[in-house]
Amino acid sequence: MYHKEKSIQIKNSASALYNNLSVLRIAPRQLTYFTVVHANVVNMVSASWDGLNYSHRQLQSKEPNVATSTSLIMQAAFCVLPSRELLVLTSQKGIQMYESDGSIMVYWHALDTPETPTEQAVFARGISAVWENYICVGVSSGAILVFDIPSKGSNITLSEVLEEHNQSVTDMASECSGSQECIANLVTADDGGNLCVWKSGEEFQLLNKIPGFDMSCSSVKLWKGTVVAGYGTGQIRLYEAVTGILHAEVNAHARWIYSLDIAPFSGLLLSAAEDSLVRVWHLSMTPETNTVEVAHLHNECVTDTQICGAKFCDGDGYAFAVTGYDLSEIIRYIQS
C-alpha cells in the first residue's frame, strides 16, 4: 500500500521524545515543513514537493536575557488556526511561539519554577491549536495553559489555566472546523493515562474525564467525536469523547507507543512504537449504532530503530513521515 521514498537528511538526530515530529503542508508554495527535536535544538527542514530543494534552519531553546541556554526542548509542533499558523516549542524553561517558518519569535512564556528545587521536574509538553483562536499547552504540574492568539502580531495573552490533571500532561489534540458544531473539541492526556475532554469557548468547559489504568497515555487524537489514545502497553483505545464509552481496544504494538496521527479526510490512523513498527489502520463510523470500527491496512518495519515520531504529510493520508531515536533523517513513505 505504501512504499519508501527518498529520506530527508537532518542536521542532528532525533531525541527519544513522544511525538517527536511535526509536519506542516504549505500548499500555495508547494512546500512541506518538518521539525524534529534534538536536545536543546529544533531541526527544521523545508522540502519542496518535487524533492529537489531543501532548506534547513535550527532553532535554539531561548530564554529572555540569556545568551545561551541548555534547557532541553520537550516538543515542537505546528499550530494551525484560521487566521495564522505558528510553530510552538516547549522546554524545561518555558514556551516559545514562532512564525511558522521559524523566522521570528513572537511570544515567550516562562514557566513557574519553584525557588527551592524539588524532585518534580518542571517542563511544558503537549501542544494543540483549538478552534478558533486558542493554543493550549500542557505543563508538568498537570495544568493546561490556554493562550488567546490574535490574528496577527505578538499580543498573545494567557487567558485561562485548566487544572484537572494531577500528573504531567503528555499530549493533547483538538478537532473542528468552523462549519461543524463540535460538542467536544479538545482532549488532554497525562502520565497516569487519564483523559480529559473539553469544549472550548470564552471559558473552557470540562465535559468528561476518562480514568486511566496507571499506564501513561503517550499520544492522543480526536476524530469525529472519538478519542483515539495510545499507551505504554502498546494498546490503542477508542472512546466516545462525550460519554467515555469504550468503542474498541487494539493490541497494536509489542512496545510503548510513541506517536499517533489521523488523516481526517480519509479516517486513516497511523501508530508508531518502540517495536520498530509503523502501522496504518482505517477508522470507520457506523451511524446507525454510533460505533467505530478499526481495520488494519499496512505495516512498515523500520529495522533496529526506536521510532519516536510519525505523521501524515496530508489530510488524506497519501504520504507519511517517520523519525527514530539517534536517526539523522526523516524517512518518508508514499501510497503505491
Short mmCIF file of C-alpha atoms in Angstrom, two decimals:
data_model
loop_
_atom_site.label_atom_id
_atom_site.label_comp_id
_atom_site.label_asym_id
_atom_site.label_seq_id
_atom_site.Cartn_x
_atom_site.Cartn_y
_atom_site.Cartn_z
CA MET A 1 0.00 0.00 0.00
CA TYR A 2 2.91 2.35 0.83
CA HIS A 3 6.47 2.35 -0.49
CA LYS A 4 9.58 4.11 0.78
CA GLU A 5 10.60 7.43 -0.76
CA LYS A 6 13.93 9.23 -0.58
CA SER A 7 14.73 10.23 3.01
CA ILE A 8 15.28 13.82 4.15
CA GLN A 9 18.58 14.35 5.97
CA ILE A 10 18.52 16.49 9.12
CA LYS A 11 21.36 18.28 10.95
CA ASN A 12 21.01 16.31 14.22
CA SER A 13 19.46 13.04 15.27
CA ALA A 14 16.04 12.83 16.92
CA SER A 15 15.75 12.74 20.71
CA ALA A 16 13.75 9.91 22.30
CA LEU A 17 10.64 12.00 22.97
CA TYR A 18 6.96 11.27 22.36
CA ASN A 19 5.52 12.70 19.15
CA ASN A 20 8.93 13.95 18.03
CA LEU A 21 7.91 15.03 14.53
CA SER A 22 5.66 17.82 13.33
CA VAL A 23 4.62 18.45 9.72
CA LEU A 24 3.04 21.49 8.07
CA ARG A 25 1.94 21.45 4.44
CA ILE A 26 2.17 24.84 2.66
CA ALA A 27 0.05 24.16 -0.44
CA PRO A 28 0.34 27.59 -2.15
CA ARG A 29 4.13 27.33 -2.17
CA GLN A 30 4.24 23.53 -2.71
CA LEU A 31 6.38 23.12 0.39
CA THR A 32 6.27 20.89 3.46
CA TYR A 33 7.89 21.93 6.75
CA PHE A 34 9.22 19.26 9.12
CA THR A 35 10.52 19.76 12.69
CA VAL A 36 12.46 17.27 14.84
CA VAL A 37 13.77 17.94 18.37
CA HIS A 38 17.38 17.15 19.34
CA ALA A 39 18.31 18.06 22.95
CA ASN A 40 18.07 21.89 23.09
CA VAL A 41 17.72 22.39 19.32
CA VAL A 42 14.81 22.10 16.89
CA ASN A 43 15.86 20.95 13.42
CA MET A 44 13.54 22.44 10.81
CA VAL A 45 13.53 21.38 7.15
CA SER A 46 11.59 23.00 4.33
CA ALA A 47 11.15 20.48 1.49
CA SER A 48 9.74 21.19 -1.96
CA TRP A 49 7.13 18.71 -3.21
CA ASP A 50 9.26 17.75 -6.21
CA GLY A 51 12.02 16.64 -3.83
CA LEU A 52 14.62 18.87 -5.46
CA ASN A 53 15.00 21.67 -2.92
CA TYR A 54 15.61 21.55 0.81
CA SER A 55 16.47 24.31 3.25
CA HIS A 56 17.47 23.86 6.89
CA ARG A 57 17.01 26.03 9.97
CA GLN A 58 17.87 25.36 13.61
CA LEU A 59 16.01 26.96 16.50
CA GLN A 60 17.62 27.12 19.93
CA SER A 61 15.82 26.89 23.24
CA LYS A 62 15.94 30.59 24.03
CA GLU A 63 15.41 32.43 27.27
CA PRO A 64 15.00 36.17 27.67
CA ASN A 65 18.23 37.98 28.54
CA VAL A 66 20.31 34.78 28.41
CA ALA A 67 22.95 34.34 25.72
CA THR A 68 22.94 30.53 25.62
CA SER A 69 20.53 28.02 27.08
CA THR A 70 20.98 24.37 27.95
CA SER A 71 17.27 23.95 28.60
CA LEU A 72 16.07 20.75 26.92
CA ILE A 73 13.25 21.09 24.42
CA MET A 74 10.39 18.66 25.05
CA GLN A 75 8.31 19.18 21.91
CA ALA A 76 7.87 21.28 18.78
CA ALA A 77 4.54 21.44 16.97
CA PHE A 78 2.88 23.48 14.25
CA CYS A 79 -0.42 25.04 15.30
CA VAL A 80 -2.85 25.93 12.50
CA LEU A 81 -5.55 28.47 13.33
CA PRO A 82 -7.98 30.02 10.81
CA SER A 83 -6.12 33.34 10.81
CA ARG A 84 -2.48 32.26 11.22
CA GLU A 85 -0.02 29.41 11.66
CA LEU A 86 2.55 29.29 14.46
CA LEU A 87 5.38 26.95 15.48
CA VAL A 88 5.29 26.29 19.23
CA LEU A 89 8.28 25.00 21.23
CA THR A 90 8.06 23.72 24.80
CA SER A 91 11.06 23.26 27.09
CA GLN A 92 12.14 22.98 30.72
CA LYS A 93 12.09 26.76 30.99
CA GLY A 94 9.09 27.93 29.02
CA ILE A 95 7.02 28.14 25.87
CA GLN A 96 8.17 29.86 22.67
CA MET A 97 5.93 30.72 19.73
CA TYR A 98 7.39 31.45 16.29
CA GLU A 99 6.04 32.34 12.89
CA SER A 100 5.52 29.03 11.07
CA ASP A 101 8.76 29.31 9.06
CA GLY A 102 10.76 29.76 12.28
CA SER A 103 11.96 33.23 11.26
CA ILE A 104 10.56 35.37 14.10
CA MET A 105 9.81 34.55 17.72
CA VAL A 106 6.54 36.30 18.55
CA TYR A 107 5.99 35.20 22.15
CA TRP A 108 7.79 33.77 25.17
CA HIS A 109 6.12 32.44 28.33
CA ALA A 110 8.30 31.47 31.29
CA LEU A 111 7.27 28.51 33.44
CA ASP A 112 6.89 28.95 37.17
CA THR A 113 9.92 27.29 38.72
CA PRO A 114 9.98 26.65 42.49
CA GLU A 115 12.51 28.73 44.42
CA THR A 116 13.71 25.62 46.23
CA PRO A 117 14.49 22.65 43.95
CA THR A 118 12.07 19.73 44.19
CA GLU A 119 12.10 16.18 42.86
CA GLN A 120 9.39 17.14 40.39
CA ALA A 121 10.88 18.19 37.06
CA VAL A 122 9.47 21.35 35.51
CA PHE A 123 8.68 21.36 31.80
CA ALA A 124 5.95 22.01 29.24
CA ARG A 125 4.72 19.26 26.90
CA GLY A 126 1.57 18.73 24.83
CA ILE A 127 0.61 21.38 22.27
CA SER A 128 -2.58 21.95 20.31
CA ALA A 129 -4.34 24.69 18.39
CA VAL A 130 -8.00 24.85 19.43
CA TRP A 131 -10.66 26.48 17.28
CA GLU A 132 -10.83 29.33 16.73
CA ASN A 133 -8.15 31.44 18.37
CA TYR A 134 -6.54 29.39 21.14
CA ILE A 135 -3.33 27.45 21.58
CA CYS A 136 -3.25 25.10 24.57
CA VAL A 137 -0.03 23.84 26.17
CA GLY A 138 0.34 21.30 28.97
CA VAL A 139 2.83 21.52 31.83
CA SER A 140 4.45 19.05 34.22
CA SER A 141 2.19 20.06 37.14
CA GLY A 142 -0.82 18.81 35.15
CA ALA A 143 -2.09 22.30 34.36
CA ILE A 144 -3.12 23.30 30.84
CA LEU A 145 -2.32 26.85 29.76
CA VAL A 146 -4.78 28.43 27.33
CA PHE A 147 -3.32 31.22 25.18
CA ASP A 148 -5.51 33.65 23.24
CA ILE A 149 -3.91 34.23 19.84
CA PRO A 150 -4.63 37.43 17.85
CA SER A 151 -4.89 37.20 14.05
CA LYS A 152 -1.53 38.95 13.76
CA GLY A 153 1.15 40.48 15.92
CA SER A 154 2.58 39.41 19.26
CA ASN A 155 -0.19 40.48 21.65
CA ILE A 156 -0.66 36.89 22.86
CA THR A 157 -2.25 36.52 26.30
CA LEU A 158 -2.65 33.70 28.82
CA SER A 159 -6.43 33.66 29.11
CA GLU A 160 -7.08 30.62 31.33
CA VAL A 161 -5.38 27.81 33.26
CA LEU A 162 -7.21 24.45 33.35
CA GLU A 163 -6.39 22.34 36.40
CA GLU A 164 -7.97 18.89 36.14
CA HIS A 165 -4.90 16.66 35.68
CA ASN A 166 -2.79 15.87 38.73
CA GLN A 167 0.03 14.23 36.75
CA SER A 168 2.27 15.60 33.99
CA VAL A 169 0.48 16.28 30.71
CA THR A 170 1.81 14.04 27.92
CA ASP A 171 -0.18 15.08 24.84
CA MET A 172 -3.32 16.81 23.63
CA ALA A 173 -5.31 17.08 20.43
CA SER A 174 -8.22 19.06 19.04
CA GLU A 175 -10.62 18.84 16.17
CA CYS A 176 -13.17 21.04 14.50
CA SER A 177 -13.60 23.44 11.70
CA GLY A 178 -15.89 26.42 11.90
CA SER A 179 -18.50 24.72 9.74
CA GLN A 180 -19.05 21.95 12.30
CA GLU A 181 -20.80 22.23 15.63
CA CYS A 182 -18.45 20.18 17.78
CA ILE A 183 -19.50 19.25 21.27
CA ALA A 184 -16.01 18.14 22.33
CA ASN A 185 -13.09 19.77 20.58
CA LEU A 186 -10.08 19.16 22.87
CA VAL A 187 -8.73 16.06 24.60
CA THR A 188 -5.78 16.10 27.00
CA ALA A 189 -3.80 13.13 28.39
CA ASP A 190 -1.39 12.58 31.29
CA ASP A 191 1.24 10.22 32.65
CA GLY A 192 -1.36 8.19 34.51
CA GLY A 193 -3.34 7.56 31.33
CA ASN A 194 -6.18 9.85 32.41
CA LEU A 195 -8.01 11.71 29.63
CA CYS A 196 -9.93 14.98 29.96
CA VAL A 197 -12.40 16.03 27.27
CA TRP A 198 -13.14 19.74 26.84
CA LYS A 199 -15.30 22.15 24.93
CA SER A 200 -13.63 25.47 24.15
CA GLY A 201 -15.28 28.86 24.40
CA GLU A 202 -14.98 32.08 26.39
CA GLU A 203 -14.22 29.65 29.19
CA PHE A 204 -13.21 26.03 28.60
CA GLN A 205 -15.72 23.52 29.90
CA LEU A 206 -14.77 20.03 31.14
CA LEU A 207 -17.19 17.58 29.51
CA ASN A 208 -15.80 14.26 30.64
CA LYS A 209 -12.94 12.62 32.49
CA ILE A 210 -11.93 9.15 31.31
CA PRO A 211 -9.89 7.41 34.03
CA GLY A 212 -6.56 5.83 33.17
CA PHE A 213 -5.22 2.49 34.36
CA ASP A 214 -1.83 3.62 35.70
CA MET A 215 -0.16 3.35 32.32
CA SER A 216 0.96 6.52 30.56
CA CYS A 217 -1.05 7.71 27.56
CA SER A 218 1.76 8.97 25.35
CA SER A 219 -0.23 10.13 22.32
CA VAL A 220 -3.85 11.11 21.77
CA LYS A 221 -6.04 12.19 18.83
CA LEU A 222 -9.65 13.34 18.33
CA TRP A 223 -11.66 12.35 15.24
CA LYS A 224 -15.41 12.76 14.66
CA GLY A 225 -16.16 12.82 18.38
CA THR A 226 -13.95 9.78 19.06
CA VAL A 227 -10.85 9.87 21.28
CA VAL A 228 -8.00 7.69 19.98
CA ALA A 229 -5.39 7.08 22.69
CA GLY A 230 -2.07 5.22 22.54
CA TYR A 231 -0.49 3.77 25.70
CA GLY A 232 2.77 2.42 27.09
CA THR A 233 1.23 -1.07 26.93
CA GLY A 234 1.25 -0.88 23.11
CA GLN A 235 -2.55 -0.69 23.12
CA ILE A 236 -4.77 1.77 21.27
CA ARG A 237 -8.13 2.56 22.83
CA LEU A 238 -11.03 4.32 21.14
CA TYR A 239 -13.56 6.12 23.34
CA GLU A 240 -16.64 8.14 22.60
CA ALA A 241 -15.46 11.57 23.73
CA VAL A 242 -18.58 12.88 25.48
CA THR A 243 -19.74 9.68 27.22
CA GLY A 244 -16.40 7.89 27.70
CA ILE A 245 -17.84 4.65 26.30
CA LEU A 246 -15.05 2.32 25.09
CA HIS A 247 -15.61 1.56 21.39
CA ALA A 248 -12.56 -0.62 20.78
CA GLU A 249 -9.26 -1.78 22.25
CA VAL A 250 -6.48 -2.87 19.91
CA ASN A 251 -3.28 -4.66 20.92
CA ALA A 252 -1.44 -2.68 18.26
CA HIS A 253 2.22 -2.90 19.27
CA ALA A 254 4.59 -5.01 21.38
CA ARG A 255 6.27 -1.97 22.94
CA TRP A 256 5.49 1.58 24.05
CA ILE A 257 3.52 3.67 21.53
CA TYR A 258 5.33 6.96 20.84
CA SER A 259 3.11 8.57 18.24
CA LEU A 260 -0.38 8.53 16.75
CA ASP A 261 -1.73 10.57 13.85
CA ILE A 262 -5.02 10.73 11.94
CA ALA A 263 -5.68 11.78 8.35
CA PRO A 264 -9.05 13.50 8.95
CA PHE A 265 -10.42 13.25 5.40
CA SER A 266 -9.85 9.51 4.97
CA GLY A 267 -10.05 8.23 8.56
CA LEU A 268 -6.60 6.64 8.32
CA LEU A 269 -4.80 6.19 11.64
CA LEU A 270 -1.01 5.99 11.97
CA SER A 271 0.61 4.35 15.01
CA ALA A 272 4.34 4.12 15.71
CA ALA A 273 6.14 2.46 18.60
CA GLU A 274 9.40 1.33 20.18
CA ASP A 275 8.97 -2.07 18.49
CA SER A 276 10.24 -0.52 15.20
CA LEU A 277 6.83 -0.85 13.59
CA VAL A 278 4.66 1.80 11.95
CA ARG A 279 1.11 0.63 11.33
CA VAL A 280 -1.70 2.15 9.28
CA TRP A 281 -5.31 1.50 10.30
CA HIS A 282 -8.65 2.62 8.93
CA LEU A 283 -11.35 4.02 11.19
CA SER A 284 -14.98 3.97 10.05
CA MET A 285 -18.12 5.25 11.75
CA THR A 286 -21.36 3.29 11.77
CA PRO A 287 -24.01 5.99 12.33
CA GLU A 288 -26.87 3.54 12.99
CA THR A 289 -25.13 2.04 16.02
CA ASN A 290 -22.87 5.03 16.77
CA THR A 291 -19.82 2.76 16.86
CA VAL A 292 -16.32 2.95 15.40
CA GLU A 293 -14.66 0.04 13.60
CA VAL A 294 -10.90 -0.39 13.19
CA ALA A 295 -9.28 -2.28 10.30
CA HIS A 296 -5.56 -2.93 9.92
CA LEU A 297 -4.24 -1.91 6.48
CA HIS A 298 -0.46 -1.71 6.40
CA ASN A 299 2.80 -2.42 8.25
CA GLU A 300 6.25 -0.89 7.86
CA CYS A 301 9.23 -2.14 9.86
CA VAL A 302 11.99 0.44 10.37
CA THR A 303 14.70 -2.05 11.27
CA ASP A 304 16.68 -1.54 14.50
CA THR A 305 15.03 1.81 15.12
CA GLN A 306 13.20 3.09 18.18
CA ILE A 307 10.54 5.14 16.41
CA CYS A 308 9.69 8.38 18.21
CA GLY A 309 7.64 10.35 15.66
CA ALA A 310 5.23 9.58 12.82
CA LYS A 311 2.94 11.98 10.95
CA PHE A 312 0.82 12.02 7.84
CA CYS A 313 2.01 14.65 5.35
CA ASP A 314 -1.53 15.49 4.14
CA GLY A 315 -5.17 15.24 5.21
CA ASP A 316 -5.87 12.18 3.05
CA GLY A 317 -3.02 10.04 4.38
CA TYR A 318 -1.41 9.75 0.94
CA ALA A 319 2.08 10.02 2.49
CA PHE A 320 3.59 9.80 5.95
CA ALA A 321 6.95 10.52 7.58
CA VAL A 322 8.81 8.81 10.45
CA THR A 323 11.66 9.71 12.82
CA GLY A 324 13.67 7.43 15.08
CA TYR A 325 15.92 7.88 18.09
CA ASP A 326 19.52 8.62 17.09
CA LEU A 327 18.48 8.78 13.43
CA SER A 328 19.61 11.85 11.44
CA GLU A 329 16.94 11.51 8.78
CA ILE A 330 13.21 11.72 8.21
CA ILE A 331 12.00 8.58 6.43
CA ARG A 332 9.08 9.10 4.05
CA TYR A 333 6.51 6.66 2.67
CA ILE A 334 4.01 7.29 -0.11
CA GLN A 335 1.00 5.30 -1.36
CA SER A 336 1.79 2.97 -4.22
#
